[in-house]
Amino acid sequence: YLGGSNAETGAGIAVDSANSAYVTGFTNSPDFPVFGGAFQSNYGGGNTDAFVSKLDAGATALVYSSYLGGSNAEEGKGIAVDVNANAYVAGQTCSLDFPTARPLQPAEAGNCDAFVAKVLVGPDISLSHSTLTFPAQSVGSVSPPQTITVSSSGDAPLVISDITTTGDFSQTNACVGVTLAVGDTCTIDVVFSPTAPGTRTGTLTITDNTPTSPHVVNLSGTTSVPAVSLSSNSLSFGSVPVGATSQPQTVTLTNTGTATLNVASIAISSEFSETDSCGAIVATGVSCTISVTFTPTAGGTRSGTLTITDDAAGSPRVVSLTGDGSGFTLSATPASAVIAAGQSAIYTVSVIPTSGFNKEVTLSCAGAPREATCTASPTSVTPDGTNPATATVTVTSRKRTMFFPWSVPHDPPPANAWRWTPWFLALAMLAFLAATRSRRLKARLTLTMAMLALLIWTSCGGGGTTVGVPSGTPAGNFTLTFTGTSGGGSQQTTVDLTVE
């Protein structure tokens, strides 16, 4: 068969010396088979077009096949072939735009005219692809090659003089400078190496000795680029006690692109911290997690950002962070107190919650004077998130007293040196008193001997230093510091204390 989807009529046939058949006739099929560098590859229009086809010696394949006609009706009536395999076609045309080359009569004279056309023998080219489309490729990389097969499909040898490419495409070939006999083939390998993101286009141009040279193959390819998807663009941590650390919240980063994602940095604002599994490179289709915690340093609403810098479009990408620092403040009354040594001062400390704070607060006191104590009762309180919790802080002083000085010996004498001296003096005094008759004299002598014995007793150390030690809470003005601690945060307040 030789035809398309509508009607065809064969009107003439010729055979050359190689037993190749040449056929002409007419067709009204828009899909009549055209082949081998057809000089008219599209249906011209009107009721019919003439056609010219050459079949190989076995009538198993077309060597060439082409429409021949204008916008009105044409019919091929007869065909002949010369010794050089040039075909001559005669027929009828009713088209004002019938294709002509070097015409004897350049225009139609009546409603329909006869035509004579010569189909020249010569080289022709067939390409396995008229376009090449490359899959996504990362910038700077080189794709695997795609191959175009070139066939010499004419009646004469094909000679390719040049092959060039444009755009982000390059080629290697075994065709240039080679004479391809009829039926021979060669190949061209084309690769794609994108220099920028997006869709890239170019052309492959083949220059040869065919009448229709040059031949262009359109080339296109897309750039593979990373793309980032985040599971959330904001995180809210709610109420967290000042100084405490929240439970972590997670942002999942996914590379949804077609190239490796390079992560330059992940930064976060103060009061927030992050750990992540992303590393410097995230492969295509892979996800990593960023875990964020919140540690408020003050009460009230706190805000920050998580900033991810990478090489995908939309970088840097920012995740907003918010949270409330639920804390407390301290106050104490009275602001000052005056006591005498030995008395106590009592203060009331209030733990006032902010932002719903309801955690335990441990109380402590510092700055009490010497020989005074400062204690809180209870030592810890827990506000209910709305109302203050109170504790009593008592400062107890010690009454001042007087001490007689004492001697601190430097170098004590030998243990036995003065041990018996007071006893000898006592015996001597008793003997003397026994011999004395006057009562007044006895009393005076007794007092004198007692004092002498005391002096000898205390001075037997061979000399010493007299030391005075104060006792009780000293007088003065003092500043007391009350501290409340909860988790990692603390608050302070001060009061004054005067001891008279």
Coordinates of C-alpha atoms in Angstrom, one line a residue:
Y1 CA 0.0 0.0 0.0
L2 CA 1.0 3.6 -0.5
G3 CA -1.4 6.1 1.0
G4 CA -2.8 8.0 3.9
S5 CA -6.1 8.2 5.7
N6 CA -8.1 9.4 2.7
A7 CA -8.1 8.5 -1.0
E8 CA -5.1 8.1 -3.3
T9 CA -4.7 7.2 -7.0
G10 CA -1.6 6.0 -8.7
A11 CA -1.4 7.4 -12.2
G12 CA 2.1 6.6 -13.5
I13 CA 5.1 4.4 -12.7
A14 CA 8.7 4.1 -13.9
V15 CA 11.6 1.8 -13.1
D16 CA 15.3 2.7 -13.2
S17 CA 18.3 0.5 -14.0
A18 CA 18.6 -0.5 -10.3
N19 CA 15.0 -1.7 -10.3
S20 CA 13.8 1.1 -8.1
A21 CA 10.2 2.2 -8.8
Y22 CA 9.0 5.8 -9.2
V23 CA 5.3 6.4 -8.7
T24 CA 3.1 9.5 -9.2
G25 CA -0.6 10.1 -8.8
F26 CA -2.8 12.2 -6.5
T27 CA -3.9 12.2 -2.9
N28 CA -6.2 14.1 -0.6
S29 CA -4.8 12.6 2.7
P30 CA -3.1 15.1 5.0
D31 CA -1.0 12.2 6.4
F32 CA 0.3 10.7 3.1
P33 CA 3.7 9.3 3.9
V34 CA 6.6 11.7 3.2
F35 CA 10.1 10.6 3.6
G36 CA 13.8 11.2 2.7
G37 CA 14.1 14.9 2.7
A38 CA 10.7 15.5 1.0
F39 CA 10.7 18.8 -1.0
Q40 CA 7.1 19.4 0.2
S41 CA 6.3 17.7 3.5
N42 CA 2.8 19.1 4.0
Y43 CA -0.5 18.8 2.2
G44 CA -0.9 21.9 0.0
G45 CA -4.7 22.1 0.2
G46 CA -7.6 22.0 -2.2
N47 CA -9.2 18.7 -3.3
T48 CA -6.0 16.8 -4.1
D49 CA -2.2 17.1 -4.3
A50 CA 0.1 15.3 -6.7
F51 CA 2.7 13.0 -5.1
V52 CA 6.0 11.6 -6.2
S53 CA 7.5 8.5 -4.4
K54 CA 10.5 6.3 -5.0
L55 CA 10.6 2.8 -3.7
D56 CA 13.7 0.6 -3.3
A57 CA 14.4 -2.3 -5.6
G58 CA 12.5 -4.7 -3.4
A59 CA 9.5 -2.3 -2.9
T60 CA 10.0 -2.7 0.8
A61 CA 10.9 0.8 1.8
L62 CA 10.5 4.4 0.5
V63 CA 13.7 6.1 -0.7
Y64 CA 11.8 9.4 -0.9
S65 CA 8.2 10.5 -1.0
S66 CA 6.7 14.0 -1.3
Y67 CA 3.6 16.0 -1.9
L68 CA 3.6 18.3 -5.0
G69 CA 0.9 20.9 -5.1
G70 CA -0.5 24.3 -4.2
S71 CA -3.6 25.4 -2.4
N72 CA -6.0 24.1 -5.1
A73 CA -6.2 20.7 -6.9
E74 CA -3.2 18.9 -8.5
E75 CA -2.9 15.5 -10.1
G76 CA 0.2 13.6 -11.2
K77 CA -0.5 11.9 -14.5
G78 CA 2.8 10.4 -15.6
I79 CA 6.4 9.8 -14.6
A80 CA 9.7 9.0 -16.3
V81 CA 13.3 8.4 -15.1
D82 CA 16.6 9.0 -16.8
V83 CA 19.9 7.1 -16.5
N84 CA 21.0 9.3 -13.6
A85 CA 17.8 8.4 -11.6
N86 CA 16.3 11.8 -12.1
A87 CA 12.5 11.6 -12.1
Y88 CA 10.3 13.7 -14.4
V89 CA 6.6 14.2 -13.5
A90 CA 3.8 15.5 -15.6
G91 CA 0.3 16.4 -14.4
Q92 CA -2.3 19.1 -13.9
T93 CA -2.6 22.0 -11.4
C94 CA -5.3 24.4 -10.6
S95 CA -3.3 26.4 -8.0
L96 CA -2.0 29.9 -8.4
D97 CA 0.7 29.0 -5.9
F98 CA 2.0 25.7 -7.4
P99 CA 5.6 25.4 -6.3
T100 CA 8.0 26.4 -9.1
A101 CA 11.8 26.6 -9.6
R102 CA 13.3 28.1 -12.7
P103 CA 9.9 27.9 -14.4
L104 CA 9.3 28.1 -18.1
Q105 CA 6.0 29.8 -17.4
P106 CA 5.9 31.4 -14.0
A107 CA 2.1 31.9 -13.6
E108 CA -1.1 30.0 -14.3
A109 CA -2.7 31.0 -17.6
G110 CA -6.2 29.6 -17.2
N111 CA -8.3 27.8 -14.7
C112 CA -6.0 24.8 -14.7
D113 CA -2.6 24.3 -16.3
A114 CA -0.3 21.3 -17.0
F115 CA 2.9 21.1 -15.1
V116 CA 6.3 19.4 -15.6
A117 CA 8.6 18.9 -12.6
K118 CA 12.0 17.3 -12.4
V119 CA 13.0 15.6 -9.2
L120 CA 16.8 15.7 -9.0
V121 CA 18.8 12.9 -7.7
G122 CA 21.3 13.8 -4.9
P123 CA 22.4 13.4 -1.3
D124 CA 19.9 13.5 1.5
I125 CA 20.0 13.3 5.2
S126 CA 17.8 11.6 7.8
L127 CA 18.0 12.3 11.5
S128 CA 16.8 10.1 14.3
H129 CA 15.7 13.0 16.4
S130 CA 14.4 16.5 15.4
T131 CA 14.5 17.6 19.1
L132 CA 16.3 16.5 22.2
T133 CA 15.0 17.1 25.7
F134 CA 17.3 16.6 28.7
P135 CA 16.1 15.8 32.2
A136 CA 16.8 18.0 35.2
Q137 CA 20.5 18.6 35.8
S138 CA 22.2 20.6 38.5
V139 CA 24.0 23.7 37.6
G140 CA 27.7 23.1 36.7
S141 CA 27.2 19.3 36.2
V142 CA 27.3 17.4 32.9
S143 CA 24.4 15.2 31.8
P144 CA 24.8 11.7 30.2
P145 CA 24.9 12.0 26.4
Q146 CA 22.0 11.7 24.1
T147 CA 22.7 10.4 20.6
I148 CA 21.4 11.5 17.2
T149 CA 21.9 9.0 14.4
V150 CA 22.5 10.6 11.0
S151 CA 21.6 8.5 7.9
S152 CA 22.6 9.1 4.3
S153 CA 19.2 8.6 2.7
G154 CA 19.6 10.2 -0.7
D155 CA 20.8 8.9 -4.1
A156 CA 24.3 10.3 -3.6
P157 CA 26.9 10.3 -0.9
L158 CA 26.3 12.6 2.1
V159 CA 29.1 14.9 3.2
I160 CA 28.8 16.8 6.6
S161 CA 31.0 19.8 6.7
D162 CA 30.2 21.2 10.2
I163 CA 28.2 20.5 13.4
T164 CA 27.7 23.3 15.9
T165 CA 25.7 23.8 19.1
T166 CA 24.4 26.8 21.0
G167 CA 23.4 27.4 24.6
D168 CA 24.4 25.1 27.5
F169 CA 24.9 22.2 25.1
S170 CA 28.0 20.6 23.5
Q171 CA 28.6 17.7 21.1
T172 CA 31.1 15.2 19.9
N173 CA 30.6 13.3 16.6
A174 CA 32.0 10.9 14.1
C175 CA 30.4 12.6 11.1
V176 CA 32.3 15.8 10.2
G177 CA 34.7 15.2 7.3
V178 CA 33.4 11.7 6.6
T179 CA 31.7 10.8 3.3
L180 CA 28.6 8.7 4.0
A181 CA 27.6 6.4 1.2
V182 CA 23.9 6.0 0.6
G183 CA 22.5 4.0 3.5
D184 CA 25.5 4.7 5.8
T185 CA 25.1 6.3 9.3
C186 CA 27.1 8.2 11.9
T187 CA 26.4 9.5 15.4
I188 CA 26.4 12.7 17.3
D189 CA 26.5 12.7 21.1
V190 CA 25.0 15.8 22.8
V191 CA 25.4 16.7 26.5
F192 CA 23.8 19.3 28.6
S193 CA 25.7 21.3 31.2
P194 CA 23.5 24.1 32.6
T195 CA 25.2 27.3 33.7
A196 CA 22.2 28.9 35.4
P197 CA 18.8 27.7 37.0
G198 CA 15.7 27.4 34.9
T199 CA 14.8 26.0 31.5
R200 CA 17.8 26.1 29.0
T201 CA 17.5 25.9 25.3
G202 CA 19.8 25.7 22.3
T203 CA 20.3 24.2 18.9
L204 CA 22.4 21.6 17.1
T205 CA 23.1 22.7 13.5
I206 CA 24.3 20.3 10.8
T207 CA 25.8 21.7 7.6
D208 CA 26.1 19.3 4.7
N209 CA 25.9 19.0 0.9
T210 CA 22.1 18.4 0.7
P211 CA 19.8 21.0 -0.9
T212 CA 18.0 21.5 2.3
S213 CA 21.2 22.2 4.4
P214 CA 21.6 23.3 7.2
H215 CA 19.5 21.0 9.4
V216 CA 18.6 22.2 12.9
V217 CA 17.8 20.0 16.0
N218 CA 16.2 21.9 18.8
L219 CA 17.7 21.2 22.3
S220 CA 16.2 21.9 25.7
G221 CA 16.8 21.0 29.3
T222 CA 15.9 22.0 32.8
T223 CA 18.2 22.8 35.7
S224 CA 17.8 20.7 38.8
V225 CA 17.6 23.0 41.8
P226 CA 17.0 22.4 45.5
A227 CA 13.8 23.6 47.1
V228 CA 12.9 23.8 50.7
S229 CA 9.7 23.0 52.5
L230 CA 9.3 23.8 56.2
S231 CA 6.7 22.1 58.4
S232 CA 6.0 25.4 60.2
N233 CA 6.7 29.1 59.7
S234 CA 6.1 29.9 63.3
L235 CA 6.4 28.4 66.8
S236 CA 4.6 29.5 70.0
F237 CA 5.8 28.2 73.3
G238 CA 3.1 29.6 75.5
S239 CA 3.9 30.4 79.2
V240 CA 7.3 29.3 80.5
P241 CA 8.7 30.3 83.9
V242 CA 11.5 32.8 83.8
G243 CA 14.8 30.9 83.9
A244 CA 13.2 27.5 83.1
T245 CA 13.5 25.8 79.7
S246 CA 10.4 24.7 77.7
Q247 CA 9.8 21.4 76.1
P248 CA 11.3 21.3 72.6
Q249 CA 9.2 22.1 69.5
T250 CA 10.3 20.8 66.1
V251 CA 10.5 22.3 62.6
T252 CA 11.0 19.8 59.8
L253 CA 13.0 20.9 56.8
T254 CA 12.6 18.9 53.6
N255 CA 14.5 19.2 50.3
T256 CA 11.7 18.9 47.8
G257 CA 13.9 20.0 44.8
T258 CA 15.9 18.0 42.3
A259 CA 19.4 18.9 43.5
T260 CA 21.3 18.7 46.8
L261 CA 20.6 21.5 49.3
N262 CA 23.5 23.2 50.8
V263 CA 22.8 24.7 54.3
A264 CA 25.1 27.6 55.1
S265 CA 23.8 28.3 58.6
I266 CA 21.0 28.0 61.1
A267 CA 20.8 30.9 63.6
I268 CA 18.5 31.7 66.4
S269 CA 17.7 34.6 68.6
S270 CA 18.6 34.9 72.3
E271 CA 16.3 33.3 74.8
F272 CA 15.7 30.5 72.2
S273 CA 18.1 27.7 71.4
E274 CA 18.2 25.0 68.7
T275 CA 19.7 21.7 67.9
D276 CA 19.4 20.1 64.4
S277 CA 20.2 17.1 62.3
C278 CA 20.5 18.9 59.1
G279 CA 24.3 19.2 58.6
A280 CA 25.8 21.1 55.7
I281 CA 24.1 19.0 53.0
V282 CA 20.5 17.8 52.6
A283 CA 20.0 15.3 49.7
T284 CA 17.0 15.4 47.4
G285 CA 13.9 14.1 49.1
V286 CA 15.5 14.0 52.5
S287 CA 14.2 15.7 55.6
C288 CA 16.0 16.9 58.8
T289 CA 14.7 18.3 62.0
I290 CA 15.4 21.5 64.0
S291 CA 14.5 21.3 67.7
V292 CA 13.8 24.6 69.4
T293 CA 13.5 25.4 73.1
F294 CA 12.6 28.6 74.9
T295 CA 14.3 29.9 78.1
P296 CA 12.9 33.3 79.1
T297 CA 15.1 35.6 81.0
A298 CA 12.3 38.0 81.9
G299 CA 8.6 38.1 82.3
G300 CA 6.1 39.1 79.6
T301 CA 5.9 38.3 75.9
R302 CA 9.2 37.3 74.3
S303 CA 9.9 36.9 70.6
G304 CA 12.7 35.9 68.3
T305 CA 13.5 34.2 65.0
L306 CA 15.0 31.0 63.6
T307 CA 16.9 31.9 60.4
I308 CA 17.9 29.2 57.9
T309 CA 20.4 30.2 55.2
D310 CA 20.8 27.9 52.2
D311 CA 21.2 27.9 48.4
A312 CA 17.6 27.3 47.5
A313 CA 15.2 30.0 46.3
G314 CA 13.6 32.0 49.1
S315 CA 16.7 31.9 51.3
P316 CA 17.1 33.1 54.0
R317 CA 13.9 31.6 55.4
V318 CA 12.7 32.8 58.8
V319 CA 10.6 31.0 61.4
S320 CA 9.0 33.4 63.9
L321 CA 9.3 32.4 67.6
T322 CA 7.1 33.6 70.5
G323 CA 6.6 32.8 74.1
D324 CA 5.6 34.3 77.5
G325 CA 8.1 34.5 80.3
S326 CA 5.9 33.7 83.3
G327 CA 8.0 35.1 86.3
F328 CA 7.6 36.8 89.6
T329 CA 8.7 39.9 91.5
L330 CA 9.6 40.3 95.1
S331 CA 8.5 43.0 97.5
A332 CA 9.1 43.4 101.3
T333 CA 7.5 45.4 104.0
P334 CA 8.4 47.4 106.0
A335 CA 11.1 49.0 104.0
S336 CA 13.2 49.6 107.2
A337 CA 13.1 48.6 110.9
V338 CA 14.9 49.9 114.0
I339 CA 15.7 47.5 116.9
A340 CA 17.9 47.4 120.0
A341 CA 20.5 44.6 120.3
G342 CA 18.7 41.5 121.6
Q343 CA 15.4 42.3 119.8
S344 CA 14.0 40.9 116.5
A345 CA 12.8 42.7 113.3
I346 CA 10.0 41.1 111.3
Y347 CA 9.5 41.6 107.5
T348 CA 6.8 40.3 105.2
V349 CA 8.1 39.1 101.8
S350 CA 5.6 38.9 98.9
V351 CA 6.2 36.7 95.8
I352 CA 4.1 38.4 93.1
P353 CA 3.4 36.2 90.0
T354 CA 3.5 37.5 86.4
S355 CA 2.0 35.9 83.3
G356 CA 0.4 33.1 85.3
F357 CA 3.6 32.0 87.2
N358 CA 2.7 29.2 89.6
K359 CA 6.1 27.5 90.4
E360 CA 7.8 27.1 93.8
V361 CA 10.0 29.9 94.9
T362 CA 12.7 29.4 97.5
L363 CA 13.5 32.3 99.8
S364 CA 16.8 33.3 101.3
C365 CA 18.3 36.2 103.2
A366 CA 21.7 37.8 103.2
G367 CA 23.4 40.8 104.8
A368 CA 22.4 40.2 108.5
P369 CA 24.8 41.9 111.1
R370 CA 27.3 39.9 113.2
E371 CA 25.7 37.7 115.8
A372 CA 22.2 38.0 114.3
T373 CA 20.2 35.5 112.3
C374 CA 17.9 36.0 109.3
T375 CA 15.4 33.3 108.5
A376 CA 12.4 32.9 106.3
S377 CA 9.3 31.0 107.3
P378 CA 8.3 29.2 105.3
T379 CA 11.5 28.8 103.3
S380 CA 9.6 28.4 100.0
V381 CA 6.2 29.5 98.7
T382 CA 4.2 28.8 95.5
P383 CA 1.9 31.5 94.1
D384 CA -1.3 30.4 92.3
G385 CA -0.5 32.3 89.1
T386 CA -2.7 35.2 90.1
N387 CA -2.3 36.1 93.8
P388 CA 0.9 36.8 95.7
A389 CA 2.3 34.3 98.1
T390 CA 3.9 35.6 101.3
A391 CA 6.5 34.6 103.9
T392 CA 7.8 36.1 107.1
V393 CA 11.5 36.9 107.4
T394 CA 12.7 37.3 111.0
V395 CA 16.0 39.0 111.9
T396 CA 17.0 38.1 115.5
S397 CA 19.8 40.1 117.1
R398 CA 21.9 39.2 120.3
K399 CA 22.1 41.5 123.3
R400 CA 25.5 43.0 123.9
T401 CA 27.5 41.9 127.1
M402 CA 30.9 42.8 128.8
F403 CA 33.8 40.5 129.3
F404 CA 36.9 41.0 131.6
P405 CA 40.1 40.8 129.6
W406 CA 42.2 37.7 129.9
S407 CA 45.9 37.0 129.3
V408 CA 47.0 34.9 126.4
P409 CA 50.4 33.4 127.4
H410 CA 53.2 33.5 124.8
D411 CA 55.7 31.0 126.2
P412 CA 54.4 29.0 129.2
P413 CA 57.0 28.0 131.8
P414 CA 58.0 24.4 132.5
A415 CA 55.1 22.5 133.9
N416 CA 56.6 22.1 137.5
A417 CA 58.3 25.5 137.8
W418 CA 55.5 27.3 139.7
R419 CA 53.2 24.5 140.7
W420 CA 54.0 24.7 144.4
T421 CA 54.6 28.4 144.9
P422 CA 51.0 29.3 146.0
W423 CA 50.9 26.4 148.5
F424 CA 54.2 27.6 150.1
L425 CA 52.8 31.1 150.4
A426 CA 49.5 29.8 151.9
L427 CA 51.4 27.7 154.5
A428 CA 53.6 30.7 155.4
M429 CA 50.6 33.0 155.8
L430 CA 48.8 30.5 158.1
A431 CA 51.9 30.2 160.2
F432 CA 52.3 33.9 160.4
L433 CA 48.6 34.4 161.2
A434 CA 48.7 31.9 164.0
A435 CA 51.5 33.9 165.6
T436 CA 49.7 37.2 165.3
R437 CA 47.3 38.4 167.9
S438 CA 45.7 41.5 166.3
R439 CA 42.5 40.8 164.3
R440 CA 42.8 43.9 162.1
L441 CA 46.4 43.0 161.3
K442 CA 45.3 39.4 160.4
A443 CA 42.7 40.7 158.0
R444 CA 45.0 43.0 156.2
L445 CA 47.7 40.4 156.0
T446 CA 45.2 37.8 154.6
L447 CA 44.0 40.2 151.9
T448 CA 47.6 41.1 151.0
M449 CA 48.7 37.5 150.8
A450 CA 45.7 36.5 148.6
M451 CA 46.4 39.2 146.1
L452 CA 50.0 38.3 146.0
A453 CA 49.2 34.7 145.4
L454 CA 46.8 35.7 142.6
L455 CA 49.4 37.8 140.9
I456 CA 52.0 35.0 141.1
W457 CA 49.4 32.5 139.7
T458 CA 48.5 34.7 136.7
S459 CA 52.0 35.8 136.0
C460 CA 53.6 32.4 136.1
G461 CA 53.4 32.2 132.3
G462 CA 56.3 34.5 131.9
G463 CA 54.2 37.4 130.3
G464 CA 51.3 37.6 127.8
T465 CA 48.9 39.7 125.7
T466 CA 45.7 41.2 127.1
V467 CA 42.8 40.6 124.5
G468 CA 39.3 42.3 124.5
V469 CA 36.5 40.4 122.7
P470 CA 33.2 42.2 121.9
S471 CA 29.9 40.4 122.5
G472 CA 26.4 40.7 120.9
T473 CA 25.1 42.3 117.8
P474 CA 26.9 45.6 117.1
A475 CA 25.1 48.8 116.6
G476 CA 24.8 50.2 113.0
N477 CA 22.8 50.5 109.8
F478 CA 22.5 47.3 107.7
T479 CA 21.0 46.4 104.3
L480 CA 19.3 43.0 104.0
T481 CA 18.9 41.3 100.7
F482 CA 16.0 38.9 100.2
T483 CA 16.3 36.5 97.2
G484 CA 13.6 34.4 95.6
T485 CA 14.8 31.5 93.3
S486 CA 12.8 29.4 91.0
G487 CA 14.3 27.1 88.3
G488 CA 17.1 29.1 86.8
G489 CA 15.7 32.5 87.5
S490 CA 15.8 34.7 90.6
Q491 CA 14.6 38.0 91.9
Q492 CA 15.8 40.2 94.8
T493 CA 14.6 43.0 97.0
T494 CA 16.3 44.9 99.8
V495 CA 15.3 46.4 103.2
D496 CA 17.1 48.4 105.8
L497 CA 17.8 47.4 109.4
T498 CA 19.1 49.7 112.2
V499 CA 20.5 48.2 115.4
E500 CA 20.9 50.6 118.3

